[in-house]
């Protein structure tokens, strides 16, 4: 488990991370969402032990990260601003990481390299942005660590490759309980993979919740009510948001699905159905309750 308690990081007069407290459980995908400059990269660098917090503490399974090689050997960090050796090749990168991570799976490395169509002896400097991201992901998975920190890892990957990487993450989670922490400015990229999502804004966590909890308590209904009836007449429902197109209402309602269904049936509408909510819709509803407009926070 990763635990951050009251973590703060300043760069001169800029507060990049402002008193963040968060808990990341093992075996889950934690999505760190926020616009550019919200503190995502700074937070990941502190979790990785690259930066030292000015205040607060960060621990992995009870041990401090800063200047602790034994803890650092348990995670792999994929930076948004990647660095590779000058004139280096994937083969040389593999040899480097095999020295740092004793459990580095060289057989799997060559297999994935071939599957992704990357040549082991080609200079990395000649790779495209997407190819470099693919190589970093391959190295991260083959390192065999308990945790994988990804900063905008899907940025630069085409849609097919994104799904491939997500499938690899899911496979390692099932087989060896890998815990990925993925920072992104795009909610849609994380919608089908995250278990828990934290929303960063101006260096602080605005919202941090399990997706299952949010999905169980928030529902979307499309309905056509009886003539003369309006959405405001559905007083038994805790309606968070109402949209109307002609006679069709689209309602975002808070509460348990069974109870909501029973109330809707009692109003005897002409038609109604429950529609799955997207991650973006869930966050819009949750942040509006907190007094924020997520559309101005997330791209």
Rosetta silent file (secondary structure, phi, psi, omega in degrees, C-alpha in Angstrom):
SEQUENCE: XXXXXXXXXXXXXXXXXXXXXXXXXXXXXXXXXXXXXXXXXXXXXXXXXXXXXXXXXXXXXXXXXXXXXXXXXXXXXXXXXXXXXXXXXXXXXXXXXXXXXXXXXXXXXXXXXXXXXXXXXXXXXXXXXXXXXXXXXXXXXXXXXXXXXXXXXXXXXXXXXXXXXXXXXXXXXXXXXXXXXXXXXXXXXXXXXXXXXXXXXXXXXXXXXXXXXXXXXXXXXXXXXXXXXXXXXXXXXXXXXXXXXXXXXXXXXXXXXXXXXXXXXXXXXXXXXXXXXXXXXXXXXXXXXXXXXXXXXXX
SCORE:     score description
SCORE:     0.000 S_00000001
   1 L     0.000  138.388  176.034    0.000    0.000    0.000 S_00000001
   2 E  -102.891  131.052 -179.120    1.169    3.509   -0.814 S_00000001
   3 E  -130.068  125.272  174.298    0.313    6.195    1.689 S_00000001
   4 E  -113.423  127.237 -177.821    0.843    9.942    1.309 S_00000001
   5 E  -123.450  112.617  174.521    0.144   12.050    4.372 S_00000001
   6 E    53.937   43.358 -174.107   -0.111   15.832    4.192 S_00000001
   7 E   -81.374  131.297  179.455    2.461   15.975    1.380 S_00000001
   8 E  -134.801  139.653  176.238    3.535   19.399    0.130 S_00000001
   9 E  -138.328  127.981  179.974    6.134   20.430   -2.448 S_00000001
  10 E  -118.417  147.234  170.895    7.153   23.977   -3.330 S_00000001
  11 E  -122.865   97.380 -172.368    9.373   25.375   -6.053 S_00000001
  12 L    56.824 -115.261 -177.067   10.323   28.835   -4.772 S_00000001
  13 L   -95.107    7.205  179.800    6.987   30.692   -4.554 S_00000001
  14 E  -101.100  125.856  175.904    5.009   28.023   -6.472 S_00000001
  15 E   -93.967  100.770 -176.331    3.131   25.376   -4.483 S_00000001
  16 E   -77.680  -38.504  176.703    3.136   22.407   -6.887 S_00000001
  17 E  -130.823  128.033 -169.871    1.573   19.941   -4.432 S_00000001
  18 E  -121.095   95.486  173.790   -0.478   21.273   -1.559 S_00000001
  19 E    50.715   58.026  179.154   -1.036   19.078    1.531 S_00000001
  20 E   -87.408  132.486  171.705   -2.128   15.929   -0.303 S_00000001
  21 E  -123.529  123.783 -177.743   -3.286   12.913    1.670 S_00000001
  22 E  -151.504  156.537  178.779   -4.005    9.760   -0.328 S_00000001
  23 E  -133.789  126.829 -178.291   -4.007    5.993   -0.008 S_00000001
  24 E  -118.384  115.274 -175.625   -3.366    3.611   -2.907 S_00000001
  25 L   -83.215  153.066  179.313   -4.263   -0.026   -2.293 S_00000001
  26 L   -67.618  147.512  174.302   -2.415   -2.983   -3.758 S_00000001
  27 L    76.612    5.521  178.018   -3.804   -4.705   -6.833 S_00000001
  28 L  -112.318  157.357  172.724   -5.894   -1.714   -7.928 S_00000001
  29 L   -96.716  116.687  179.353   -5.426    0.744  -10.775 S_00000001
  30 E  -100.628  119.232  178.719   -5.226    4.241   -9.329 S_00000001
  31 E   -98.415  125.936  179.490   -5.940    6.998  -11.832 S_00000001
  32 E  -106.728  107.032 -172.795   -4.507   10.428  -11.101 S_00000001
  33 E  -105.576  142.700  176.162   -6.470   12.972  -13.121 S_00000001
  34 L   171.968  156.371  177.839   -5.721   16.647  -13.603 S_00000001
  35 L   -70.612  168.428  174.723   -4.897   19.381  -16.081 S_00000001
  36 L   -59.295  130.616 -179.729   -1.328   20.280  -16.978 S_00000001
  37 L    89.734    6.059 -178.484    0.221   22.000  -13.973 S_00000001
  38 L   -83.259  -11.178  177.555   -2.154   20.441  -11.445 S_00000001
  39 L   110.834    4.913 -176.843    0.670   18.607   -9.641 S_00000001
  40 H   -61.461  -52.664 -176.443    0.386   15.085  -11.088 S_00000001
  41 H   -64.853  -40.184  178.842    4.008   14.734  -12.237 S_00000001
  42 H   -62.531  -42.052  178.748    5.383   16.328   -9.080 S_00000001
  43 H   -63.113  -45.356  179.436    3.348   13.955   -6.931 S_00000001
  44 H   -63.627  -36.333  178.669    4.548   10.911   -8.898 S_00000001
  45 H   -67.569  -31.367  175.662    8.160   12.072   -8.631 S_00000001
  46 H   -73.466  -40.284  176.840    7.795   12.298   -4.875 S_00000001
  47 H   -62.916  -31.297 -179.895    6.204    8.845   -4.721 S_00000001
  48 L   -83.301   -6.637 -179.687    9.155    7.622   -6.814 S_00000001
  49 L    79.658   13.549  176.773   11.686    9.189   -4.464 S_00000001
  50 L   -79.313  -39.672  176.349   13.022   11.561   -7.131 S_00000001
  51 L  -113.658  146.204  177.775   11.823   14.610   -5.205 S_00000001
  52 L   -99.574  129.322  178.629   11.706   14.983   -1.449 S_00000001
  53 L   -61.397  142.677  174.115    8.517   16.456    0.048 S_00000001
  54 L   -75.056  -30.215  176.808    8.926   19.760    1.845 S_00000001
  55 E  -140.934  155.965  176.153    6.234   18.617    4.267 S_00000001
  56 E    82.400 -174.091 -177.008    4.522   15.337    5.029 S_00000001
  57 E  -143.347  152.939  175.509    5.577   11.771    4.287 S_00000001
  58 E  -129.423  126.944  179.606    5.224    9.091    1.616 S_00000001
  59 E  -129.262  149.553  172.536    5.532    5.398    2.453 S_00000001
  60 E  -119.229  115.392 -176.002    5.247    2.161    0.512 S_00000001
  61 L    51.980   41.546  173.978    4.132   -0.722    2.707 S_00000001
  62 L    87.682   -6.145 -179.451    5.159    1.266    5.772 S_00000001
  63 E  -108.765  141.217  177.985    8.660    2.239    4.584 S_00000001
  64 E   -66.742  148.021 -176.934    9.798    5.689    3.521 S_00000001
  65 L   -89.154  -38.686 -172.974   10.674    6.113   -0.158 S_00000001
  66 L   -59.833  123.670  178.763   13.259    8.886   -0.029 S_00000001
  67 L    51.685   45.082  178.690   16.823    7.488   -0.330 S_00000001
  68 L  -128.681   89.019 -175.676   15.616    3.934    0.282 S_00000001
  69 H   -57.389  -35.714 -177.422   16.999    1.618   -2.465 S_00000001
  70 H   -65.370  -35.684  177.311   15.172   -1.466   -1.176 S_00000001
  71 H   -74.773  -41.048 -178.598   11.801    0.273   -1.578 S_00000001
  72 H   -63.413  -25.213  178.830   12.758    1.810   -4.925 S_00000001
  73 L   -72.143   -7.350 -176.753   13.520   -1.668   -6.302 S_00000001
  74 L   -97.701   -0.379  177.031    9.815   -2.465   -5.901 S_00000001
  75 E  -138.841  160.490  177.714    8.530    0.069   -8.436 S_00000001
  76 E  -127.563  131.889 -175.422    9.216    1.243  -11.974 S_00000001
  77 E  -111.157  121.490  175.713    8.628    4.846  -13.000 S_00000001
  78 E  -104.415  106.427 -176.632    7.705    5.795  -16.569 S_00000001
  79 L   -79.502  151.280  174.159    8.184    9.539  -16.882 S_00000001
  80 L   -66.673  -38.630  178.024    6.267   11.742  -19.294 S_00000001
  81 L   -98.012   84.880 -171.509    9.598   13.354  -20.218 S_00000001
  82 L   -74.519  148.805  177.777   11.503   10.168  -21.001 S_00000001
  83 L  -124.098  133.822  176.036   15.280    9.910  -21.019 S_00000001
  84 L  -131.146  152.697  178.996   17.312    7.367  -22.965 S_00000001
  85 L   -60.787  142.691  178.375   21.059    6.922  -23.316 S_00000001
  86 L   -59.949  125.908 -179.389   22.602    8.774  -26.243 S_00000001
  87 L    64.687   15.252 -179.103   22.763    6.388  -29.223 S_00000001
  88 L   -74.689  158.186  178.318   21.351    3.645  -26.990 S_00000001
  89 E  -119.703  163.402  175.154   19.361    0.661  -28.285 S_00000001
  90 H   -55.464  -37.096  178.730   16.585   -1.419  -26.663 S_00000001
  91 H   -60.624  -44.030  179.906   19.140   -4.201  -26.167 S_00000001
  92 H   -69.997  -34.515  177.744   21.411   -1.866  -24.179 S_00000001
  93 H   -65.917  -38.271  177.832   18.443   -0.523  -22.212 S_00000001
  94 H   -61.653  -45.076  179.541   17.517   -4.090  -21.287 S_00000001
  95 H   -61.661  -38.036  178.773   21.036   -4.751  -19.976 S_00000001
  96 H   -63.942  -50.475 -177.603   20.869   -1.570  -17.897 S_00000001
  97 H   -69.859  -29.158  177.656   17.526   -2.408  -16.273 S_00000001
  98 H   -65.300  -26.752  176.771   18.538   -6.045  -15.730 S_00000001
  99 H   -75.694  -30.642 -177.520   21.331   -4.738  -13.485 S_00000001
 100 H   -85.859  -39.301 -178.021   18.882   -2.641  -11.438 S_00000001
 101 L  -113.343  101.290 -177.119   15.997   -5.120  -11.267 S_00000001
 102 L   -57.395  -26.773 -178.657   17.257   -8.679  -10.561 S_00000001
 103 L   -91.248   13.713 -178.281   13.880  -10.115  -11.564 S_00000001
 104 L   -58.156  124.887 -176.171   13.910   -8.478  -14.994 S_00000001
 105 L   -89.240   94.101 -175.897   12.276  -10.928  -17.435 S_00000001
 106 H   -69.918  -33.697  178.894   14.573  -10.874  -20.465 S_00000001
 107 H   -64.217  -43.971  178.734   12.646  -13.582  -22.310 S_00000001
 108 H   -66.892  -35.005  179.337    9.422  -11.612  -22.020 S_00000001
 109 H   -57.681  -48.829 -179.330   11.276   -8.451  -23.050 S_00000001
 110 H   -66.350  -37.105  179.305   12.276   -9.955  -26.398 S_00000001
 111 H   -63.304  -47.886 -179.426    8.787  -11.400  -26.883 S_00000001
 112 H   -67.905  -36.685  178.495    7.067   -8.056  -26.277 S_00000001
 113 H   -58.642  -43.885  178.572    9.644   -6.202  -28.347 S_00000001
 114 H   -68.389  -38.578 -179.873    8.793   -8.447  -31.301 S_00000001
 115 H   -64.775  -33.680 -179.778    5.059   -8.175  -30.670 S_00000001
 116 L   -86.967   -4.176  178.695    5.278   -4.379  -30.723 S_00000001
 117 L    73.588   29.603  179.207    7.434   -4.453  -33.867 S_00000001
 118 L  -103.384  133.667 -179.555   10.445   -2.801  -32.212 S_00000001
 119 L   -87.204  134.598 -174.525   13.966   -3.808  -33.238 S_00000001
 120 L   -70.206  -24.101 -176.101   16.378   -4.548  -30.409 S_00000001
 121 L  -106.936    9.049  178.298   19.426   -3.084  -32.206 S_00000001
 122 L   -86.385  142.968  179.507   17.845    0.097  -33.606 S_00000001
 123 E   -65.703  132.111 -178.040   18.828    3.392  -31.993 S_00000001
 124 H   -64.688  -29.517 -179.749   16.094    4.629  -29.668 S_00000001
 125 H   -61.926  -19.267  179.289   16.731    8.196  -30.830 S_00000001
 126 H   -91.261   -3.226  179.143   15.267    7.133  -34.196 S_00000001
 127 L   -76.814  151.642  172.321   12.030    5.917  -32.564 S_00000001
 128 L   -74.941  171.588  178.897    8.842    7.946  -32.737 S_00000001
 129 H   -59.193  -43.644  179.859    7.231    9.307  -29.558 S_00000001
 130 H   -64.676  -39.895  179.256    4.776    6.418  -29.515 S_00000001
 131 H   -65.154  -37.092  177.775    7.523    3.826  -30.023 S_00000001
 132 H   -66.013  -39.997  177.179    9.492    5.276  -27.117 S_00000001
 133 H   -63.909  -41.480  178.402    6.420    5.040  -24.901 S_00000001
 134 H   -60.374  -43.795 -179.958    5.936    1.427  -25.982 S_00000001
 135 H   -62.811  -40.519  178.721    9.552    0.619  -25.112 S_00000001
 136 H   -64.082  -41.405  178.639    9.176    2.221  -21.675 S_00000001
 137 H   -63.456  -42.686  178.596    6.028    0.198  -20.991 S_00000001
 138 H   -59.773  -46.141  179.296    7.785   -3.010  -22.044 S_00000001
 139 H   -63.113  -41.273 -179.238   10.689   -2.279  -19.698 S_00000001
 140 H   -63.405  -41.588  179.860    8.298   -1.400  -16.885 S_00000001
 141 H   -71.487  -38.476 -177.593    6.344   -4.638  -17.208 S_00000001
 142 H   -75.373  -16.256  178.533    9.432   -6.810  -17.590 S_00000001
 143 L   -66.074  -22.863  175.927   11.058   -5.298  -14.486 S_00000001
 144 L    71.628   26.548 -178.319    8.657   -7.422  -12.438 S_00000001
 145 L   -81.705  165.162  178.881    8.027   -4.755   -9.793 S_00000001
 146 L   -75.796  -31.269 -175.888    5.041   -4.559   -7.464 S_00000001
 147 E  -125.769  145.615  177.289    4.170   -1.011   -8.541 S_00000001
 148 E  -130.673  115.907 -178.752    4.247    0.746  -11.902 S_00000001
 149 E   -99.244  121.791 -174.089    4.087    4.555  -11.982 S_00000001
 150 E  -122.434  118.567  179.139    2.951    5.945  -15.326 S_00000001
 151 E  -105.190  105.809 -178.385    2.990    9.659  -16.163 S_00000001
 152 L    53.110   42.478 -176.150    0.878   10.329  -19.291 S_00000001
 153 L   -64.230  -32.033 -177.505    1.852    6.870  -20.549 S_00000001
 154 L   -83.251  -10.986  178.946   -0.994    6.673  -23.068 S_00000001
 155 L   -68.218  122.468 -179.136   -0.131   10.047  -24.600 S_00000001
 156 L   101.029  -10.976  177.972    1.380    9.373  -28.038 S_00000001
 157 L   -93.502  142.136  176.306   -0.069    5.856  -28.382 S_00000001
 158 L   -74.951  164.384 -175.575   -2.644    5.101  -31.061 S_00000001
 159 H   -54.327  -40.859  179.965   -6.040    3.674  -29.956 S_00000001
 160 H   -64.988  -42.773 -178.992   -5.106    0.055  -30.735 S_00000001
 161 H   -68.215  -34.336  176.952   -1.837    0.325  -28.829 S_00000001
 162 H   -60.187  -45.711 -179.942   -3.601    1.930  -25.858 S_00000001
 163 H   -66.157  -35.287  177.427   -5.913   -1.053  -25.560 S_00000001
 164 H   -62.566  -46.084  179.675   -2.953   -3.409  -25.915 S_00000001
 165 H   -63.610  -42.437  178.110   -1.112   -1.706  -23.058 S_00000001
 166 H   -61.418  -38.071  178.692   -4.253   -1.753  -20.894 S_00000001
 167 H   -66.523  -38.494  176.932   -4.619   -5.481  -21.568 S_00000001
 168 H   -64.846  -41.573  177.007   -1.015   -6.071  -20.526 S_00000001
 169 H   -60.131  -47.185 -178.614   -1.612   -4.132  -17.317 S_00000001
 170 H   -61.844  -38.967  179.205   -4.745   -6.175  -16.593 S_00000001
 171 H   -63.152  -45.920 -179.227   -2.866   -9.424  -17.241 S_00000001
 172 H   -69.706  -30.783  175.505   -0.054   -8.535  -14.815 S_00000001
 173 H   -64.358  -41.183 -179.083   -2.580   -7.409  -12.220 S_00000001
 174 H   -72.608  -38.137 -173.972   -4.285  -10.794  -12.402 S_00000001
 175 H   -84.550  -36.061 -175.531   -1.110  -12.854  -12.486 S_00000001
 176 H  -137.388   18.420  174.480    1.150  -11.070   -9.998 S_00000001
 177 L    61.396   38.048  176.460   -0.968   -8.398   -8.323 S_00000001
 178 L   -61.566  142.620  177.034    0.678   -5.468  -10.112 S_00000001
 179 E  -117.911  101.623  176.974   -0.477   -2.033   -8.903 S_00000001
 180 E   -87.558  137.448  171.058   -0.382    0.622  -11.659 S_00000001
 181 E  -115.725  116.234 -171.380   -0.679    4.320  -10.779 S_00000001
 182 E  -118.252  117.617  176.648   -1.542    6.224  -13.955 S_00000001
 183 E   -95.539  133.986 -179.385   -1.459   10.018  -14.230 S_00000001
 184 E  -154.601  155.553  174.334   -3.384   11.549  -17.109 S_00000001
 185 L   -97.602    1.903 -174.551   -5.148   14.752  -18.119 S_00000001
 186 L  -120.898  113.268  179.428   -7.782   12.755  -20.003 S_00000001
 187 H   -60.792  -39.058 -174.646  -10.604   11.004  -18.159 S_00000001
 188 H   -63.609  -28.658 -179.870  -11.592    8.929  -21.176 S_00000001
 189 H   -65.894  -28.438 -173.490   -8.186    7.239  -21.297 S_00000001
 190 H  -104.480   -1.286 -170.655   -8.685    5.753  -17.830 S_00000001
 191 L   -58.673  -39.253 -173.432  -12.397    5.019  -17.945 S_00000001
 192 L   -99.211   13.046 -176.772  -12.153    1.298  -18.654 S_00000001
 193 L  -131.796  -25.404 -172.278   -9.173    0.448  -16.450 S_00000001
 194 L   -82.032  144.324  172.393   -9.243    2.382  -13.160 S_00000001
 195 L   -97.852  -34.230 -177.380  -10.591    1.123   -9.838 S_00000001
 196 E  -137.927  139.609 -177.663   -9.976    4.351   -7.942 S_00000001
 197 E  -130.496  134.058  174.401   -9.576    7.890   -9.271 S_00000001
 198 E  -115.426  132.132 -179.561   -8.151   11.006   -7.659 S_00000001
 199 E  -103.496  116.411  178.661   -8.787   14.440   -9.187 S_00000001
 200 E   -96.611  139.405  176.506   -5.984   16.967   -8.701 S_00000001
 201 E  -149.508  122.353  179.656   -6.549   20.698   -9.031 S_00000001
 202 L    53.565   42.232  173.578   -4.055   23.429   -8.167 S_00000001
 203 L    85.943   -6.779 -178.986   -1.827   21.017   -6.274 S_00000001
 204 E  -121.321  159.105  177.492   -4.526   19.489   -4.079 S_00000001
 205 E   -85.838  114.151 -179.373   -6.820   16.480   -4.363 S_00000001
 206 E   -78.530  -35.261 -176.715  -10.302   17.756   -5.071 S_00000001
 207 E  -155.086  138.138  177.506  -11.900   14.319   -5.097 S_00000001
 208 E  -145.558  111.379 -175.893  -10.702   10.751   -4.455 S_00000001
 209 E  -148.464  155.075  170.925  -13.135    7.846   -4.670 S_00000001
 210 E   -72.013  134.908 -179.047  -13.545    4.221   -5.730 S_00000001
 211 H   -64.171  -38.009 -179.655  -15.319    4.076   -9.077 S_00000001
 212 H   -60.739  -40.143  179.153  -17.503    1.175   -7.979 S_00000001
 213 H   -63.879  -43.409 -179.633  -18.772    3.212   -5.031 S_00000001
 214 H   -66.217  -40.468 -178.596  -19.563    6.159   -7.276 S_00000001
 215 H   -68.567  -33.433 -179.687  -21.234    3.971   -9.884 S_00000001
 216 H   -71.054  -25.376 -173.701  -23.363    2.211   -7.270 S_00000001
 217 H  -105.252   -1.062 -177.169  -24.619    5.511   -5.888 S_00000001
 218 E  -135.491  129.953 -173.924  -25.104    7.460   -9.119 S_00000001
 219 E  -137.899  155.597  179.916  -27.360    6.484  -12.014 S_00000001
 220 E  -116.957  129.957 -178.200  -28.575    7.843  -15.318 S_00000001
 221 E  -122.903  133.931  171.540  -32.188    7.479  -16.388 S_00000001
 222 E  -111.897  127.836 -173.636  -33.763    8.203  -19.757 S_00000001
 223 E  -150.582  159.870  170.735  -37.512    8.474  -19.591 S_00000001
 224 E  -122.550  116.046 -175.890  -40.755    9.775  -21.098 S_00000001
 225 L   -85.456  166.869  177.976  -43.204   10.835  -18.406 S_00000001
 226 L   -62.962  151.246  179.074  -46.985   10.789  -18.471 S_00000001
 227 L   -53.158  133.982  179.697  -48.636   13.802  -20.133 S_00000001
 228 L    87.935   -9.672 -179.578  -48.632   16.815  -17.816 S_00000001
 229 L   -98.355  140.154  178.424  -45.863   15.424  -15.621 S_00000001
 230 L  -119.984  167.575 -177.774  -42.424   17.094  -15.366 S_00000001
 231 H   -59.949  -36.024 -179.619  -39.099   16.018  -13.892 S_00000001
 232 H   -66.979  -11.954  177.375  -39.622   18.244  -10.846 S_00000001
 233 H   -80.709  -11.854  179.484  -42.700   16.164  -10.034 S_00000001
 234 L   -85.210   64.051 -169.448  -40.466   13.150   -9.286 S_00000001
 235 L   -68.363  -21.164 -179.449  -39.982   14.382   -5.734 S_00000001
 236 L   -75.574  -16.057 -177.365  -38.978   11.008   -4.279 S_00000001
 237 L   -93.362  143.058  175.467  -35.829   10.965   -6.427 S_00000001
 238 E   -90.868   83.929 -174.709  -32.590   12.734   -5.543 S_00000001
 239 E   -84.000  120.672 -179.220  -32.060   14.282   -8.982 S_00000001
 240 E   -87.528  -37.403 -176.578  -28.595   15.753   -9.461 S_00000001
 241 E  -148.327  141.305  179.127  -28.994   16.844  -13.068 S_00000001
 242 E  -127.995  129.958  174.424  -31.873   17.152  -15.543 S_00000001
 243 E  -127.321  145.305 -178.103  -31.669   17.398  -19.331 S_00000001
 244 E  -135.400  135.021  174.613  -34.627   17.532  -21.701 S_00000001
 245 E  -133.790   99.937 -174.588  -34.972   16.972  -25.427 S_00000001
 246 L    66.535 -124.038  179.547  -38.591   17.225  -26.474 S_00000001
 247 L   -92.416   -2.113 -177.090  -40.541   14.779  -24.342 S_00000001
 248 E   -94.025  125.270  175.038  -37.451   12.782  -23.371 S_00000001
 249 E  -102.535  140.096  170.794  -35.819   13.479  -20.005 S_00000001
 250 E  -118.652  114.157 -173.662  -32.297   12.379  -19.127 S_00000001
 251 E  -113.790  136.623  169.407  -31.848   12.380  -15.354 S_00000001
 252 E  -103.327  119.147 -170.643  -28.768   11.847  -13.219 S_00000001
 253 E  -124.646  137.613  177.589  -30.021   10.458   -9.928 S_00000001
 254 E   -97.028  137.790  178.703  -28.255    9.657   -6.658 S_00000001
 255 L   141.120 -176.753  179.125  -29.228    6.570   -4.680 S_00000001
 256 L   -80.741  140.627 -174.275  -29.486    2.782   -4.882 S_00000001
 257 H   -58.580  -44.166 -177.653  -30.493    1.356   -8.262 S_00000001
 258 H   -62.965  -43.123 -179.198  -33.248   -0.892   -6.912 S_00000001
 259 H   -65.986  -41.316  178.749  -34.845    1.914   -4.922 S_00000001
 260 H   -62.740  -43.535  179.061  -34.673    4.299   -7.884 S_00000001
 261 H   -60.779  -43.286  179.555  -36.241    1.684  -10.160 S_00000001
 262 H   -62.099  -41.913 -179.969  -39.081    1.114   -7.706 S_00000001
 263 H   -66.743  -41.657  179.196  -39.814    4.843   -7.472 S_00000001
 264 H   -61.364  -42.364  178.849  -39.724    5.254  -11.250 S_00000001
 265 H   -63.183  -34.838 -179.599  -42.191    2.393  -11.662 S_00000001
 266 H   -67.749  -24.523  178.443  -44.491    3.985   -9.084 S_00000001
 267 L   -83.533   -6.234  175.656  -44.680    7.142  -11.236 S_00000001
 268 L    51.374   56.777  178.804  -45.883    4.964  -14.135 S_00000001
 269 L   -71.313  161.499  176.178  -43.872    6.683  -16.915 S_00000001
 270 L   -67.160  -31.075 -179.550  -44.573    5.925  -20.552 S_00000001
 271 E  -162.371  141.944  169.698  -40.987    4.719  -20.857 S_00000001
 272 E  -159.105  149.933  175.413  -37.794    4.607  -18.786 S_00000001
 273 E  -151.230  151.615  177.072  -34.432    2.816  -18.790 S_00000001
 274 E   -88.380  132.909 -178.221  -31.196    2.925  -16.818 S_00000001
 275 E  -118.742  136.122  178.536  -28.154    3.997  -18.871 S_00000001
 276 L   -61.177  139.645  176.780  -24.496    3.429  -17.849 S_00000001
 277 L   -89.944  141.419  173.916  -22.671    6.566  -16.761 S_00000001
 278 L   -80.801  162.152  177.960  -19.275    7.423  -18.206 S_00000001
 279 H   -58.885  -39.304 -179.814  -16.378    8.282  -15.892 S_00000001
 280 H   -63.969  -41.904  179.288  -16.565   11.878  -17.084 S_00000001
 281 H   -64.951  -38.502  177.673  -20.281   12.101  -16.258 S_00000001
 282 H   -61.709  -46.267 -177.738  -19.656   10.661  -12.795 S_00000001
 283 H   -69.835  -35.019  176.771  -16.947   13.197  -12.084 S_00000001
 284 H   -59.832  -45.418 -179.263  -18.994   16.076  -13.444 S_00000001
 285 H   -65.263  -44.043 -177.403  -21.780   15.199  -11.013 S_00000001
 286 H   -67.725  -40.175 -177.464  -19.460   14.681   -8.052 S_00000001
 287 H   -77.156  -29.606  176.106  -17.461   17.858   -8.578 S_00000001
 288 H   -64.815  -34.811  176.210  -20.526   20.009   -9.218 S_00000001
 289 H   -63.422  -35.224  179.588  -21.760   18.966   -5.790 S_00000001
 290 L   -81.429   -0.792  176.396  -18.437   20.190   -4.402 S_00000001
 291 L    91.459   18.000 -179.747  -18.948   23.515   -6.185 S_00000001
 292 L  -118.053  153.930  174.792  -16.552   22.983   -9.101 S_00000001
 293 L  -104.777  103.238 -175.199  -17.066   22.816  -12.852 S_00000001
 294 H   -62.414  -25.079 -178.707  -15.025   19.818  -14.013 S_00000001
 295 H   -64.052  -24.164  177.793  -15.272   20.969  -17.635 S_00000001
 296 H   -90.799   -7.141 -177.638  -12.937   23.822  -16.737 S_00000001
 297 L  -104.135  -34.343 -174.981  -10.576   21.465  -14.880 S_00000001
 298 L  -118.995  136.626  178.361  -10.314   18.461  -17.224 S_00000001
 299 L   -76.250    0.000    0.000   -9.759   18.433  -20.954 S_00000001
